[in-house]
Amino acid sequence: MSEKVYDVSADWAGRAHIDAAKYGAMYEASMRDPEAFWAEHGRRIDWMKPYTRVKNTHFGPGDVSIRWFEDGTTNVSHNCVDRHLETRGDQVAIIWEGDDPSESKKITYRELHSEVCRWANVLRNRGVERGDRVTLYLPMIPEAAYAMLACARLGAVHSIVFGGFSPDSLAGRIEDCASKMVITADEGLRGGRKVPLKANVDAAIERVGGVDHVVVVRRTGGAVAMTPGRDVYYDEAAAMVTDECPAVEMNAEDPLFILYTSGSTGKPKGVLHTTAGYLVWASFTHQYVFDYHEGDIYWCTADVGWVTGHSYIVYGPLANGATTLMFEGIPTYPSISRFWDVVDKHGVNIFYTAPTAIRSLMGAGEDPVKRTSRKSLRLLGSVGEPINPEAWEWYHRVVGEGRCPIVDTWWQTETGGILISPLPGATKLKPGSATLPLPGVKPMIVDAEGKELTGAAEGNLCIADSWPGQMRTVYGDHERFVQTYFSTYPGKYFTGDGCRRDADGYYWITGRVDDVINVSGHRMGTAEVESALVAHPKVSEAAVVGYPHDIKGQGIYAYVTLMAGETPSDDLRKELVAWVRREIGPIASPDLIQFAPGLPKTRSGKIMRRILRKIAEDEFGALGDTSTLADPAVVDDLITNRQNKR
Ligand code: PRX
């Protein structure tokens, strides 16, 4: 916890869209009369038929339904592309920076329009219609944005699966939303290494079926198997179509995309976002949080496979007519200065990344940063996990040379966009705090019983009323939506995060309070990793918890009980790590595996995860009440054999 406060500098307050007084007035107006506030701000996007109804939202108990601008019609692709043609057709929309520094290109809004239309025609020729689901499994290439916008243009619903997920994970996501089309590339390229995307798609489809079309972008030109009648190279299909395709008129509440995310239980959930409210939120927050001005070069280093890439590489910036940089590579290739080299190469003004990247670069010292200029940088952002004050200070002092404010943005896949964040011209910064809610956002801290805590307090973070970017349902399972988010504290949206509010009303997110862990800013359900482990023939039982990790924020700690007759060994440990990577993907690799002859259970057989968490955190003295354990001796054994490698 840091008590340091950074004031807003005079030039920022003078130049920014929103200063402290304006923030106060906007926030107050949004709370006093949300209808009037959003009636006004909803007009920031183009409408085909304007809305007359603004907010129709219910958090239960009973009815949980969320509708914004429900009688309006519009099209997201029109808003991100066509509407800019007249005023900025020749302005660069996307700067693409390849994995290899010798590869980069710039795509203007006019070129973007032509590409998106061509893509839409290729999709339409293969039967994609309004409401159909299309799965994207792509590297960070401009085609990812084209394909997203082509789906939106036709009213099809995209579901992007991060390229680091295994064929099994991909198969589950294709199946859950019954996609008939998958869009992929021959291979991805990251840090000089190839990722076999098309081969993974083939393996996934073998498991699920139902996919009629696979569209393959040539990225590396590597040889891949093509199934006749099902698979087509994009360039060959594109040569047969025109670059004109009208944008379909969509209702405000028609689905825009599904994005799977991990929760405490069960399979990943298909978070569903709809058309207008989502776009209004993405564009509103992109403009104000990043204080985006005409002509700025903006770079968010996320992958489009995560929500940050959806809202802050593609939809928010393009809706605002911005120049958005898309980076295919990794921060350490070909050198540890890569981020800053790219900043200098393209004159980046606004830079948005994750604390895990900052912490890993911090480990290499200041020189790799200082040998670059970075004089174009004006604003820095952070997202995905709590940023520890040391990493914040380093980011501020070394990367930003003390002149760039840092916006620590708190939000979730479910929220569609940023909810709690500083506004750079308005908010004093405290390292480690996401600071204050944006206009339209009503945070509430509650205790375990759901009682609201006022003033300075610590508890569980809920949001008391809807905002336009909120998810609408879990795809195909509205009951799960209600259960997951609105049943713990009836009538409120429960975020799953713990939070402290200080005497200045600043919010400090303390991390997940459920069985979700946050590894390098990626959400992982402990139950998913456990079920992958117990699927191994030598494993009888597994329990997975998070533990503090210097770079990743949290690491994955797995307690594994073997089948009778199996012997623990380092080789078996490696085998299990490889197994989980194959089942879920590299992002789920356990960092530590402890073989345990037994797990701590209550007499009714429930695993006491609280105890396992404390042991993983090395807090042996804080195990709490162990009197309800069926066999207290297992805890002593776990402590004795705690894996001490970090
Ligand atoms: O625990 C919070 C953490 O990331 C979770 C959401 O993960 P995901 O849906 O994958 O979205 C990540 C990108 C928005 C939250 O429940 N989190 C996200 N941003 C922050 C954060 N924790 C602290 N500070 C943040 N700025």
XYZ file of C-alpha atoms and ligand atoms in Angstrom:
672
model
C 0.000 0.000 0.000
C 1.403 3.348 -0.982
C 0.436 6.697 0.429
C 2.119 8.686 -2.315
C -0.170 10.991 -4.292
C 0.561 12.429 -7.733
C -1.323 15.599 -8.563
C -2.754 16.341 -11.984
C -0.330 18.659 -13.736
C -1.620 22.022 -14.920
C -1.028 21.300 -18.592
C -2.983 18.038 -18.344
C -5.907 19.660 -16.564
C -5.979 22.386 -19.206
C -5.758 20.157 -22.245
C -7.751 17.064 -21.290
C -11.359 16.431 -22.316
C -12.296 16.160 -18.664
C -10.842 18.051 -15.698
C -11.716 17.494 -12.041
C -14.726 19.822 -12.038
C -16.131 18.294 -15.199
C -15.655 14.777 -13.871
C -17.553 15.697 -10.721
C -20.399 17.212 -12.716
C -20.586 14.305 -15.171
C -20.510 11.721 -12.417
C -23.231 13.484 -10.485
C -25.403 13.855 -13.600
C -24.974 10.179 -14.481
C -26.113 9.105 -11.013
C -28.973 11.602 -10.712
C -30.546 10.816 -14.064
C -28.958 7.913 -15.948
C -31.667 8.076 -18.625
C -30.884 11.664 -19.528
C -27.124 11.137 -19.274
C -27.073 8.155 -21.637
C -29.717 9.627 -23.918
C -27.097 12.289 -24.601
C -23.975 10.105 -24.726
C -25.654 7.371 -26.788
C -25.524 9.819 -29.663
C -21.748 9.492 -29.885
C -22.340 6.643 -32.352
C -24.337 6.782 -35.609
C -27.818 5.306 -35.574
C -29.876 4.055 -38.486
C -33.045 4.441 -36.457
C -32.539 6.581 -33.330
C -33.576 5.144 -29.974
C -36.420 6.542 -27.934
C -35.958 4.184 -24.971
C -32.630 4.444 -23.170
C -32.406 2.187 -20.115
C -34.434 -0.861 -19.273
C -32.386 -2.847 -16.788
C -33.257 -5.142 -13.901
C -30.804 -6.786 -11.511
C -33.451 -8.939 -9.785
C -34.384 -10.529 -7.487
C -36.679 -12.134 -9.996
C -36.197 -10.539 -13.370
C -32.572 -10.097 -14.462
C -32.594 -8.414 -17.859
C -30.443 -5.692 -19.313
C -31.429 -3.613 -22.314
C -30.025 -0.308 -23.485
C -31.244 1.850 -26.374
C -33.520 -1.083 -27.148
C -35.598 0.385 -29.976
C -32.648 1.882 -31.863
C -30.896 0.293 -34.835
C -27.302 0.626 -35.985
C -24.309 -1.346 -37.237
C -20.973 -1.607 -35.445
C -18.931 -2.019 -38.631
C -20.520 1.108 -40.088
C -19.549 2.993 -36.921
C -15.969 1.739 -36.900
C -15.339 2.103 -40.612
C -17.821 3.723 -43.015
C -18.653 6.767 -40.984
C -15.018 7.859 -41.009
C -14.587 7.692 -44.794
C -15.723 11.204 -45.484
C -13.597 12.944 -42.870
C -10.590 10.649 -42.525
C -10.546 8.138 -45.362
C -6.813 8.607 -45.854
C -5.926 8.593 -42.188
C -4.237 5.456 -40.870
C -6.697 3.249 -38.971
C -4.382 0.374 -38.109
C -0.613 0.313 -37.782
C 0.489 -3.269 -37.848
C 3.847 -4.173 -36.373
C 4.946 -7.708 -37.128
C 6.766 -10.147 -34.907
C 9.865 -9.438 -36.971
C 10.787 -5.735 -36.750
C 11.364 -5.610 -40.510
C 7.649 -6.225 -41.092
C 5.071 -3.521 -40.555
C 2.300 -1.828 -42.498
C -0.289 0.910 -42.287
C -3.929 0.524 -43.253
C -6.018 3.636 -43.891
C -9.722 3.860 -43.119
C -10.446 3.608 -46.848
C -8.357 0.455 -47.124
C -9.982 -0.891 -43.984
C -13.391 -0.384 -45.577
C -12.366 -2.272 -48.671
C -10.835 -5.152 -46.680
C -13.795 -5.489 -44.327
C -16.277 -5.522 -47.223
C -14.270 -8.156 -49.060
C -14.134 -10.276 -45.932
C -17.877 -9.867 -45.408
C -18.512 -11.031 -48.962
C -16.299 -14.090 -48.515
C -18.210 -14.972 -45.357
C -21.594 -14.319 -46.940
C -20.723 -16.517 -49.918
C -20.177 -19.324 -47.436
C -23.596 -18.941 -45.918
C -22.859 -16.690 -42.938
C -25.973 -14.765 -41.997
C -27.214 -12.496 -39.258
C -27.143 -14.305 -35.910
C -24.735 -17.084 -37.020
C -21.725 -17.735 -34.811
C -18.251 -17.618 -36.332
C -15.167 -18.750 -34.385
C -11.903 -16.846 -34.916
C -8.577 -18.474 -33.993
C -6.050 -16.037 -35.364
C -2.688 -14.459 -34.690
C -2.345 -10.701 -34.172
C -2.628 -9.693 -37.803
C -4.902 -7.043 -39.352
C -7.077 -9.846 -40.724
C -8.273 -10.434 -37.164
C -9.778 -6.938 -37.124
C -11.128 -7.318 -40.674
C -12.843 -10.591 -39.792
C -14.347 -9.170 -36.590
C -15.716 -6.162 -38.436
C -16.936 -8.341 -41.315
C -18.971 -10.427 -38.862
C -20.387 -7.255 -37.323
C -21.200 -5.954 -40.803
C -23.312 -9.024 -41.551
C -24.784 -9.265 -38.073
C -22.921 -12.507 -37.390
C -21.628 -13.121 -33.861
C -17.902 -13.694 -33.498
C -16.308 -15.832 -30.841
C -12.565 -15.301 -30.674
C -10.449 -18.008 -29.120
C -6.953 -16.966 -28.013
C -4.289 -18.651 -30.165
C -2.602 -20.052 -27.040
C -5.528 -22.364 -26.295
C -5.264 -26.052 -27.119
C -7.338 -27.906 -29.731
C -9.483 -29.281 -26.889
C -10.256 -25.827 -25.503
C -10.988 -24.595 -29.023
C -13.265 -27.574 -29.651
C -15.265 -26.867 -26.499
C -15.820 -23.265 -27.564
C -16.775 -24.175 -31.146
C -19.251 -26.692 -29.818
C -20.789 -24.502 -27.128
C -21.894 -21.835 -29.599
C -22.369 -24.218 -32.567
C -20.097 -22.340 -34.967
C -20.368 -23.495 -38.545
C -17.339 -21.486 -39.614
C -13.817 -21.151 -38.217
C -11.396 -18.465 -39.388
C -7.727 -19.149 -38.786
C -4.235 -18.775 -40.267
C -1.777 -21.367 -41.510
C 0.544 -20.581 -38.612
C 1.032 -17.855 -36.069
C 4.371 -16.220 -35.353
C 5.411 -15.099 -31.880
C 8.918 -14.371 -30.709
C 10.281 -16.039 -33.848
C 8.424 -19.271 -33.095
C 5.639 -20.753 -35.179
C 2.264 -21.689 -33.706
C 0.400 -24.445 -35.621
C -2.998 -22.738 -35.748
C -4.498 -24.574 -38.734
C -3.353 -27.956 -37.432
C -4.988 -27.126 -34.086
C -8.222 -26.228 -35.861
C -8.152 -29.556 -37.710
C -7.652 -31.401 -34.427
C -10.484 -29.435 -32.797
C -12.915 -30.092 -35.637
C -12.128 -33.787 -35.491
C -13.507 -33.685 -31.965
C -16.662 -31.677 -32.515
C -17.914 -31.705 -36.080
C -20.551 -29.293 -37.329
C -18.017 -26.958 -38.959
C -18.772 -26.545 -42.661
C -16.168 -23.922 -43.540
C -12.630 -23.090 -42.514
C -11.164 -19.886 -43.933
C -7.365 -19.836 -43.752
C -5.242 -16.688 -43.890
C -1.747 -17.234 -45.225
C 0.561 -15.810 -42.589
C 3.801 -17.781 -42.767
C 3.071 -19.656 -45.992
C 3.862 -22.904 -44.182
C 2.359 -26.064 -45.674
C -0.894 -27.105 -43.986
C -3.486 -29.773 -44.718
C -6.520 -28.407 -46.567
C -9.736 -30.425 -46.571
C -11.374 -30.021 -50.004
C -14.862 -28.551 -49.889
C -14.387 -27.344 -46.311
C -11.176 -25.320 -46.256
C -10.308 -22.335 -48.397
C -7.414 -19.904 -48.423
C -8.718 -16.418 -47.794
C -6.746 -14.817 -50.637
C -8.213 -17.262 -53.156
C -11.766 -16.684 -51.940
C -11.251 -12.910 -51.799
C -10.170 -12.780 -55.437
C -13.687 -13.851 -56.411
C -15.623 -11.070 -54.633
C -16.005 -7.296 -54.724
C -15.070 -4.834 -52.026
C -18.570 -3.449 -51.599
C -20.926 -4.881 -49.022
C -23.693 -2.998 -47.236
C -23.802 -2.999 -43.434
C -26.862 -4.832 -42.115
C -29.250 -2.839 -39.906
C -29.033 -4.387 -36.450
C -31.113 -3.867 -33.372
C -29.253 -2.281 -30.449
C -29.650 -5.492 -28.454
C -28.628 -7.951 -31.181
C -25.562 -9.977 -30.151
C -22.182 -8.657 -31.307
C -19.811 -11.232 -29.855
C -19.308 -14.088 -27.459
C -16.081 -14.344 -25.501
C -15.401 -17.335 -23.288
C -14.022 -16.660 -19.848
C -13.207 -18.764 -16.817
C -15.251 -18.774 -13.656
C -15.072 -20.566 -10.310
C -16.956 -23.616 -11.489
C -17.629 -25.619 -14.603
C -16.636 -24.929 -18.173
C -15.743 -21.434 -19.384
C -18.798 -19.229 -19.841
C -19.738 -17.588 -23.123
C -19.968 -13.934 -22.115
C -22.404 -12.279 -24.527
C -22.109 -8.629 -25.517
C -24.619 -6.882 -27.725
C -24.403 -4.137 -30.308
C -25.073 -0.557 -29.286
C -24.540 -0.370 -25.532
C -21.222 -2.161 -25.888
C -20.007 0.173 -28.624
C -21.132 3.303 -26.783
C -19.251 2.094 -23.705
C -16.086 1.061 -25.567
C -15.910 4.363 -27.407
C -16.864 6.567 -24.429
C -14.253 4.968 -22.176
C -11.562 4.895 -24.863
C -11.945 8.602 -25.475
C -12.033 9.749 -21.859
C -9.780 7.307 -20.012
C -7.005 7.596 -22.604
C -7.891 11.219 -23.262
C -7.771 10.369 -26.929
C -7.390 13.349 -29.280
C -7.521 13.475 -33.053
C -4.186 12.400 -34.522
C -2.915 10.476 -31.485
C -1.104 7.205 -32.044
C -2.539 4.727 -29.610
C -1.170 1.296 -28.705
C -2.763 -1.403 -26.579
C -0.449 -4.435 -26.342
C -3.183 -6.989 -25.581
C -4.180 -9.854 -27.866
C -7.550 -9.725 -29.642
C -8.230 -13.098 -28.047
C -8.955 -11.289 -24.787
C -11.581 -8.663 -24.052
C -8.951 -5.917 -23.829
C -8.145 -6.529 -27.480
C -11.826 -6.432 -28.440
C -12.632 -3.162 -26.685
C -9.317 -1.309 -26.795
C -7.536 -2.471 -29.946
C -10.517 -2.768 -32.244
C -13.947 -1.458 -31.270
C -13.272 1.528 -28.993
C -10.417 3.112 -30.985
C -11.943 2.476 -34.413
C -15.341 3.813 -33.323
C -13.449 6.971 -32.336
C -11.602 7.198 -35.652
C -8.275 6.632 -33.933
C -5.027 5.169 -35.219
C -4.631 1.900 -33.345
C -1.425 -0.101 -33.293
C -1.635 -3.868 -33.463
C 1.458 -5.818 -32.424
C 2.010 -9.425 -33.411
C 5.013 -10.158 -31.223
C 6.144 -10.302 -27.623
C 7.914 -7.717 -25.398
C 11.237 -9.550 -25.381
C 11.818 -10.308 -29.069
C 14.170 -9.698 -30.754
C 15.357 -7.717 -27.738
C 14.090 -6.670 -24.361
C 13.754 -3.099 -25.702
C 11.108 -4.127 -28.241
C 8.144 -2.253 -26.714
C 10.125 0.987 -26.592
C 11.606 0.483 -30.060
C 8.052 0.166 -31.400
C 7.022 3.299 -29.472
C 9.851 5.224 -31.148
C 9.330 3.696 -34.576
C 5.673 4.724 -34.752
C 5.649 7.741 -32.435
C 3.219 6.192 -29.966
C 1.496 8.730 -27.664
C -0.710 6.458 -25.562
C 0.560 3.083 -24.362
C -1.592 0.488 -22.577
C -0.187 -2.785 -21.201
C -0.377 -5.288 -18.335
C 1.494 -5.222 -15.001
C 3.013 -8.625 -15.701
C 4.835 -7.182 -18.730
C 6.081 -4.252 -16.664
C 7.318 -6.545 -13.907
C 9.165 -8.819 -16.308
C 10.834 -5.870 -18.082
C 11.694 -4.311 -14.728
C 13.763 -7.395 -13.974
C 16.140 -6.497 -16.847
C 16.882 -3.082 -15.357
C 16.609 0.437 -16.751
C 19.180 0.338 -19.561
C 17.049 -1.439 -22.184
C 14.423 1.262 -21.661
C 16.806 4.186 -21.429
C 18.559 3.454 -24.671
C 15.294 4.392 -26.437
C 13.792 7.873 -26.694
C 10.074 7.476 -25.798
C 9.614 11.218 -26.127
C 6.319 10.712 -28.001
C 4.699 9.076 -24.944
C 2.120 11.139 -23.109
C -0.013 8.626 -21.229
C 0.509 5.113 -19.847
C -2.136 2.553 -18.933
C -2.330 -0.672 -16.964
C -4.909 -3.468 -17.066
C -5.651 -7.031 -16.078
C -4.497 -7.393 -12.498
C -3.544 -5.252 -9.549
C -0.357 -3.288 -10.253
C 1.951 -3.309 -7.242
C 3.250 0.152 -6.261
C 6.885 -0.792 -7.081
C 5.964 -1.702 -10.663
C 3.777 1.424 -10.903
C 6.646 3.661 -9.776
C 9.070 2.043 -12.201
C 6.604 2.376 -15.087
C 6.072 6.026 -14.150
C 9.671 6.991 -13.462
C 11.618 4.919 -16.014
C 9.217 4.365 -18.923
C 7.307 7.633 -18.619
C 10.205 9.689 -17.254
C 7.875 11.098 -14.635
C 5.830 13.076 -17.164
C 3.132 10.545 -18.139
C 0.167 9.866 -15.882
C -0.736 6.178 -15.453
C -4.341 5.080 -15.812
C -4.781 1.878 -13.791
C -7.970 0.577 -15.366
C -10.129 -1.941 -13.516
C -12.664 -3.942 -15.474
C -13.614 -7.444 -16.606
C -14.682 -9.431 -19.665
C -18.190 -9.109 -18.280
C -18.113 -5.329 -17.986
C -17.277 -4.779 -21.678
C -15.034 -1.839 -20.869
C -13.319 0.083 -18.101
C -15.397 0.849 -14.976
C -12.924 2.191 -12.423
C -9.951 4.273 -13.552
C -8.307 7.645 -13.215
C -9.068 10.239 -15.879
C -5.672 11.754 -16.637
C -6.796 15.383 -16.571
C -9.028 14.969 -13.543
C -7.801 12.408 -11.044
C -4.914 12.534 -8.586
C -3.043 9.254 -8.793
C -2.157 6.858 -6.002
C 0.169 4.053 -7.144
C -1.703 0.753 -6.859
C -5.194 2.224 -6.810
C -7.632 2.130 -9.742
C -8.948 5.328 -8.097
C -12.538 6.354 -8.930
C -15.568 5.081 -10.866
C -16.253 6.430 -14.342
C -19.481 8.343 -14.957
C -22.376 5.876 -14.990
C -20.677 3.378 -12.658
C -21.994 2.825 -9.136
C -19.594 0.614 -7.141
C -20.676 -0.778 -3.796
C -18.634 -2.616 -1.193
C -20.527 -5.250 0.771
C -19.626 -7.581 3.620
C -20.024 -11.367 3.466
C -23.729 -11.032 4.278
C -24.307 -8.478 1.553
C -24.632 -5.480 3.852
C -23.405 -2.301 2.181
C -20.293 -0.834 3.806
C -20.002 2.921 3.534
C -17.005 5.216 3.876
C -13.554 3.705 4.199
C -14.130 -0.051 4.129
C -12.946 -3.377 2.785
C -15.145 -6.146 1.415
C -16.552 -7.544 -1.807
C -17.013 -5.364 -4.849
C -20.469 -5.126 -6.409
C -21.904 -2.721 -8.949
C -25.312 -1.454 -7.912
C -26.789 -0.467 -11.276
C -26.306 -1.232 -14.959
C -24.034 0.576 -17.435
C -24.384 0.268 -21.223
C -21.360 -2.013 -21.772
C -22.466 -4.726 -19.374
C -22.712 -8.333 -20.604
C -26.311 -9.367 -21.254
C -26.239 -13.083 -20.570
C -24.192 -16.256 -20.659
C -24.645 -17.562 -24.175
C -27.308 -20.260 -24.113
C -27.623 -20.259 -20.320
C -29.335 -17.226 -18.817
C -29.855 -19.063 -15.536
C -26.083 -19.414 -15.156
C -25.770 -15.660 -15.725
C -28.264 -14.971 -12.940
C -26.669 -17.526 -10.615
C -23.082 -16.385 -11.195
C -23.498 -12.648 -10.925
C -26.788 -11.792 -9.218
C -27.461 -14.482 -6.618
C -24.599 -13.974 -4.116
C -25.869 -10.492 -3.305
C -29.420 -10.321 -4.696
C -30.158 -7.179 -6.655
C -26.484 -6.369 -7.273
C -23.906 -7.379 -9.874
C -21.144 -9.211 -7.984
C -17.723 -8.841 -9.592
C -15.890 -11.664 -7.782
C -13.244 -9.156 -6.669
C -12.279 -8.014 -3.213
C -11.802 -4.294 -2.738
C -10.883 -1.601 -0.244
C -12.122 1.973 -0.362
C -9.937 4.524 1.396
C -10.879 7.754 3.137
C -10.653 9.672 -0.175
C -13.148 7.293 -1.774
C -10.399 5.646 -3.858
C -10.837 1.985 -4.788
C -8.019 -0.538 -4.310
C -8.760 -3.897 -5.925
C -7.297 -6.667 -3.775
C -7.842 -9.600 -6.172
C -10.374 -12.354 -6.707
C -12.330 -13.662 -3.763
C -13.612 -16.719 -5.654
C -11.830 -19.740 -7.121
C -10.522 -17.814 -10.094
C -6.814 -17.066 -10.314
C -5.187 -14.360 -12.345
C -2.002 -15.556 -14.013
C -0.172 -12.811 -15.906
C -3.475 -10.987 -16.276
C -5.201 -14.084 -17.697
C -8.134 -15.545 -15.896
C -7.958 -19.198 -15.036
C -10.567 -21.253 -13.231
C -8.985 -23.567 -10.663
C -11.715 -26.118 -11.420
C -10.646 -26.262 -15.074
C -7.037 -27.036 -14.191
C -8.190 -29.606 -11.633
C -10.364 -31.415 -14.115
C -7.514 -31.491 -16.637
C -5.251 -33.024 -13.967
C -7.695 -35.692 -12.820
C -8.204 -36.715 -16.446
C -4.614 -38.043 -16.332
C -4.630 -41.811 -15.728
C -2.151 -41.620 -12.839
C -3.984 -38.900 -10.923
C -6.661 -39.689 -8.411
C -7.362 -36.231 -7.010
C -6.196 -32.655 -7.515
C -6.728 -29.263 -5.919
C -5.435 -26.064 -7.493
C -4.906 -22.676 -5.853
C -3.090 -19.444 -6.669
C 0.053 -18.269 -4.885
C 1.957 -14.974 -5.096
C 4.363 -14.940 -8.049
C 6.888 -12.138 -8.595
C 6.300 -11.750 -12.342
C 2.955 -13.370 -13.073
C 1.107 -11.841 -10.130
C -0.261 -15.261 -9.287
C 1.149 -18.668 -10.101
C -0.704 -21.976 -10.349
C -0.068 -24.333 -7.429
C -1.433 -27.850 -7.843
C -1.766 -30.435 -5.082
C -1.970 -33.849 -6.665
C -2.845 -37.210 -5.124
C -1.734 -40.155 -7.240
C -3.543 -43.418 -7.889
C -2.535 -46.243 -5.553
C 0.722 -47.802 -6.728
C 1.996 -44.687 -8.565
C 5.231 -43.093 -7.359
C 5.872 -39.345 -7.263
C 8.847 -38.210 -9.350
C 10.182 -35.175 -11.162
C 9.489 -36.903 -14.445
C 5.864 -37.385 -13.515
C 5.706 -33.732 -12.518
C 6.929 -32.744 -15.996
C 4.506 -35.163 -17.584
C 1.595 -33.583 -15.713
C 2.627 -30.052 -16.706
C 2.826 -31.148 -20.359
C -0.554 -32.841 -19.973
C -2.262 -29.674 -18.729
C -0.663 -27.640 -21.516
C -2.070 -30.086 -24.012
C -5.518 -30.191 -22.399
C -6.044 -26.434 -21.884
C -3.067 -24.548 -23.320
C 0.303 -23.182 -22.180
C -1.324 -20.416 -20.127
C -2.665 -23.055 -17.719
C 0.723 -24.713 -16.988
C 1.028 -25.397 -13.267
C 4.045 -23.575 -11.806
C 4.350 -25.919 -8.860
C 3.042 -29.421 -8.335
C 3.088 -30.938 -4.879
C 2.370 -34.629 -4.577
C 0.189 -35.174 -1.546
C -0.867 -38.524 -0.101
C -4.088 -36.861 1.054
C -5.880 -33.522 0.789
C -7.391 -31.684 3.758
C -11.103 -32.445 3.805
C -14.028 -31.838 6.060
C -15.803 -34.854 7.482
C -18.353 -34.511 4.711
C -15.562 -34.793 2.130
C -15.240 -31.170 1.002
C -11.676 -30.066 0.209
C -10.668 -27.155 2.471
C -9.144 -24.905 -0.139
C -8.593 -22.115 2.360
C -5.917 -24.250 4.028
C -4.315 -25.168 0.709
C -4.160 -21.493 -0.237
C -2.417 -20.601 3.008
C 0.136 -23.383 2.593
C 0.830 -22.267 -0.994
C 1.314 -18.731 0.313
C 3.770 -20.008 2.960
C 1.485 -18.751 5.698
C 1.650 -21.820 7.860
C 0.771 -19.900 11.007
C -2.500 -18.610 9.548
C -4.286 -21.818 8.694
C -7.285 -20.848 10.815
C -9.660 -23.355 12.271
C -8.568 -26.880 11.368
C -10.787 -28.631 13.907
C -13.352 -29.656 11.290
C -10.781 -31.656 9.320
C -11.460 -35.344 8.942
C -7.740 -36.088 9.326
C -5.672 -33.193 10.720
C -2.416 -35.116 10.061
C -2.604 -34.447 6.306
C -1.929 -30.760 6.956
C 1.373 -31.472 8.723
C 2.412 -33.623 5.820
C 1.500 -30.896 3.308
C 3.515 -28.319 5.212
C 6.546 -30.592 5.521
C 6.513 -31.245 1.802
C 5.623 -27.721 0.627
C 7.340 -27.212 -2.685
C 9.833 -24.511 -2.023
C 10.995 -23.790 -5.510
C 9.852 -20.362 -6.625
O -9.614 -9.488 -10.699
C -9.813 -8.440 -11.615
C -8.630 -8.361 -12.552
O -8.967 -9.112 -13.692
C -10.290 -9.646 -13.562
C -10.978 -9.645 -14.904
O -10.285 -10.482 -15.785
P -10.708 -10.545 -17.298
O -12.171 -10.768 -17.403
O -9.824 -11.548 -17.942
O -10.426 -9.124 -17.864
C -9.122 -8.642 -17.862
C -9.058 -7.346 -18.634
C -10.064 -6.343 -18.252
C -10.960 -8.745 -12.555
O -12.054 -9.402 -11.942
N -8.321 -6.980 -12.952
C -8.513 -6.420 -14.165
N -8.038 -5.152 -14.181
C -7.555 -4.889 -12.950
C -7.741 -6.052 -12.166
N -7.382 -6.099 -10.877
C -6.818 -4.985 -10.342
N -6.592 -3.857 -11.030
C -6.935 -3.750 -12.332
N -6.680 -2.635 -12.997
